PDB file of C-alpha atoms in Angstrom:
ATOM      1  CA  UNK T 536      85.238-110.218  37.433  1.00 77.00           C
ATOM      2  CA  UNK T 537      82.439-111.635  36.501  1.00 85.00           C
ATOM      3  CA  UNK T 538      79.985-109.162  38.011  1.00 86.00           C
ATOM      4  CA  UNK T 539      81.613-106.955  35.843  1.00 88.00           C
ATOM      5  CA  UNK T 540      81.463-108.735  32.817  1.00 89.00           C
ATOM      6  CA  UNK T 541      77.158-109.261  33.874  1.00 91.00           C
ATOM      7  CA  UNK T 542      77.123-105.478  34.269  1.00 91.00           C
ATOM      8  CA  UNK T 543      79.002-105.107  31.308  1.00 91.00           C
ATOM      9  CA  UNK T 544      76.337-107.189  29.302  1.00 93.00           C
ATOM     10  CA  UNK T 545      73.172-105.626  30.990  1.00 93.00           C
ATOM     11  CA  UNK T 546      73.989-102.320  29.995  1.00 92.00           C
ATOM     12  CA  UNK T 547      74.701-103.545  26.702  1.00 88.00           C
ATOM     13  CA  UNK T 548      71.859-105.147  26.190  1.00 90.00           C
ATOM     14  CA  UNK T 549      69.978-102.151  27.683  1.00 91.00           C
ATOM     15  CA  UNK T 550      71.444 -99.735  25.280  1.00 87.00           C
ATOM     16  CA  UNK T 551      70.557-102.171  22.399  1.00 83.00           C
ATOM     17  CA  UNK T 552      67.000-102.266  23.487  1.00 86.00           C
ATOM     18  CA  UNK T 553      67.032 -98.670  23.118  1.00 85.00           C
ATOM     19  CA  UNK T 554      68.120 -98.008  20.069  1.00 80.00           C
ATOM     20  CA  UNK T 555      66.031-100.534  18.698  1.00 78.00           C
ATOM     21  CA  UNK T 556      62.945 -98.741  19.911  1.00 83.00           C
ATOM     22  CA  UNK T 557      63.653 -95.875  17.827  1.00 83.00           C
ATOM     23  CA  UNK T 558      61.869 -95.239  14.381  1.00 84.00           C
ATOM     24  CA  UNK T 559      62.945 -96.121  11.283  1.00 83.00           C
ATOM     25  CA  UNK T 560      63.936 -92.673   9.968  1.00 86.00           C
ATOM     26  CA  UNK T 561      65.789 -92.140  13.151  1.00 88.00           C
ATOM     27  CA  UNK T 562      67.935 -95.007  11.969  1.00 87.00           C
ATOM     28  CA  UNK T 563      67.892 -93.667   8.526  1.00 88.00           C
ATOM     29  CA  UNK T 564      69.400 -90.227   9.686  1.00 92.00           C
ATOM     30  CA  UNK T 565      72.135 -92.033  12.016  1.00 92.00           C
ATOM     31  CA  UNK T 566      73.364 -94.138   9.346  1.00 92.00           C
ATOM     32  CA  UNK T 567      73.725 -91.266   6.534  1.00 94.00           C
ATOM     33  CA  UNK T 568      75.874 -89.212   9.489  1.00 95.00           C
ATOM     34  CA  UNK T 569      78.355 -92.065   8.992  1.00 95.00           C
ATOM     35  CA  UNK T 570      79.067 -90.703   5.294  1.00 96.00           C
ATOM     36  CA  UNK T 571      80.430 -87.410   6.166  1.00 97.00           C
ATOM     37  CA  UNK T 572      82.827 -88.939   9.175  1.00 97.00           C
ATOM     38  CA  UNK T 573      84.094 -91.660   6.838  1.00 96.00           C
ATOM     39  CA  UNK T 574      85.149 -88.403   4.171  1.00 97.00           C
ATOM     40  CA  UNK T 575      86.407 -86.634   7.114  1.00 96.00           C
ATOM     41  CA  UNK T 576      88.395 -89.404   8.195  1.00 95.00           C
ATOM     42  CA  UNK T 577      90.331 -89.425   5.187  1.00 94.00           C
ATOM     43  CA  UNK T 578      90.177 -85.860   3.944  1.00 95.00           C
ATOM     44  CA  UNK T 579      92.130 -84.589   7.159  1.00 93.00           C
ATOM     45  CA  UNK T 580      94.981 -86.471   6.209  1.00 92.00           C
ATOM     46  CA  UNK T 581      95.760 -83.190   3.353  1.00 94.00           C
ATOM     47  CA  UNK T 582      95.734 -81.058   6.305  1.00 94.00           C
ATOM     48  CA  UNK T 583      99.141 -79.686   7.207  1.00 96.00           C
ATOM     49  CA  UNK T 584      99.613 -81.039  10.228  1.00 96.00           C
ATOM     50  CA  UNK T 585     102.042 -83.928  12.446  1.00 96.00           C
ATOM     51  CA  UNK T 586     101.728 -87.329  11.859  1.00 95.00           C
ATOM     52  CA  UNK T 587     100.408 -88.341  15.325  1.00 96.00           C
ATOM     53  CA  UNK T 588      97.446 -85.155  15.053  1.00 95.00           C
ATOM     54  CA  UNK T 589      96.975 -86.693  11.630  1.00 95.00           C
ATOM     55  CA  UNK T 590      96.210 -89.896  13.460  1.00 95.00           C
ATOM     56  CA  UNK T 591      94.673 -89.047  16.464  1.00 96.00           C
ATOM     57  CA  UNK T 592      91.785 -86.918  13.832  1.00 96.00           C
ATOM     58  CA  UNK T 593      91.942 -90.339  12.111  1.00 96.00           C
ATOM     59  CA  UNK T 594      91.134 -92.576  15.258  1.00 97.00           C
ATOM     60  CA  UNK T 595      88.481 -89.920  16.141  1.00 97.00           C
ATOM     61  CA  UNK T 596      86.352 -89.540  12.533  1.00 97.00           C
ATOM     62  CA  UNK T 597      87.004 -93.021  11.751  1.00 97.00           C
ATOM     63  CA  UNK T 598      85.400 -94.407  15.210  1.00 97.00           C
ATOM     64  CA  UNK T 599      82.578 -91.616  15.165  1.00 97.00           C
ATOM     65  CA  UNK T 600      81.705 -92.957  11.382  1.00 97.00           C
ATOM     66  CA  UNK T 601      81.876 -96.987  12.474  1.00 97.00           C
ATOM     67  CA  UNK T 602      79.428 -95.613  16.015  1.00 95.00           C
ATOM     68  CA  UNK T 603      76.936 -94.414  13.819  1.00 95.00           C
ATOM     69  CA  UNK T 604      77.430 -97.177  11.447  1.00 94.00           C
ATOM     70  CA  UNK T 605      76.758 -99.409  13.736  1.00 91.00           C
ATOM     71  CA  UNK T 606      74.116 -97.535  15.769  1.00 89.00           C
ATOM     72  CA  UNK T 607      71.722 -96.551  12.612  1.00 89.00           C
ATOM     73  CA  UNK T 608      71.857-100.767  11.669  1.00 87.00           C
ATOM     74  CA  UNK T 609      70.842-101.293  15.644  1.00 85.00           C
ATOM     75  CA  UNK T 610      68.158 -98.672  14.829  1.00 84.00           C
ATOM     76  CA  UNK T 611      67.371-100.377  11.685  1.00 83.00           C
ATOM     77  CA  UNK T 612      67.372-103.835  12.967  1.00 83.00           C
ATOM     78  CA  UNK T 613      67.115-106.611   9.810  1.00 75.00           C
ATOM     79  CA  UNK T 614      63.689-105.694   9.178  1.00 77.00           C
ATOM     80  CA  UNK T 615      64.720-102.169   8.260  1.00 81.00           C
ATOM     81  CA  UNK T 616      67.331-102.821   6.476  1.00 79.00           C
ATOM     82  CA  UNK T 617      65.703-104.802   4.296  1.00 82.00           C
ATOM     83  CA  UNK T 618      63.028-102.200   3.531  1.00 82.00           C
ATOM     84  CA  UNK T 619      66.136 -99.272   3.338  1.00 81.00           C
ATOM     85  CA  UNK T 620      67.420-102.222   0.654  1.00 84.00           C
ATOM     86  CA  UNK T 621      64.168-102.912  -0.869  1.00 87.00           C
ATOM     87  CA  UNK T 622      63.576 -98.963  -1.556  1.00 86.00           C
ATOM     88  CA  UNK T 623      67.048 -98.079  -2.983  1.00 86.00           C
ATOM     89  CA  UNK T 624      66.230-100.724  -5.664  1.00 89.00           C
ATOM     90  CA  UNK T 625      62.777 -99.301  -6.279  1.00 89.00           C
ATOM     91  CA  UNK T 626      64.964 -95.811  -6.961  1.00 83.00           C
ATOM     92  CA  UNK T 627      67.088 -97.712  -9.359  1.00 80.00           C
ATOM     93  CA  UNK T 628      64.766 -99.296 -11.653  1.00 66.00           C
TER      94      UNK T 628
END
């Protein structure tokens, strides 16, 4: 088990290290996608369709928005964000 668990963290940790290599736009782009899958997520529940398709679309859009959520802030990393931050307020004032 824990083997698994080392392998489990390794290729974590890998994956991390990649997505924090990639540019800041990169993370830019990834974290806007999550808009549209967060609308999706809840729009689909006016389609006319069962319950359990209703949530199964749900499951789907809402994980898809909270991956690239997630992924465009690993992208980002806390320097990023706060320039992403620092430039929305620049917009605003």
């Amino acid at each position: 088990m824990d083997h698994f668990k080392n392998s489990l963290r390794h290729f974590w940790n890998q994956i991390k290290t990649w997505l924090q290599s990639l540019s800041f736009r990169t993370g830019v782009i990834v974290l806007l996608c999550c808009i549209p899958f967060y609308i999706l997520s809840f729009a689909q529940m006016l389609l006319p369709i069962s319950a359990a398709a209703k949530g199964v679309l749900w499951t789907v859009l809402f994980g898809l928005a909270k991956t690239c959520q997630y992924g465009g802030l690993t992208i980002l990393g806390v320097e990023g964000y706060n320039r992403l931050k620092n430039w929305m307020k620049r917009k605003k004032g």
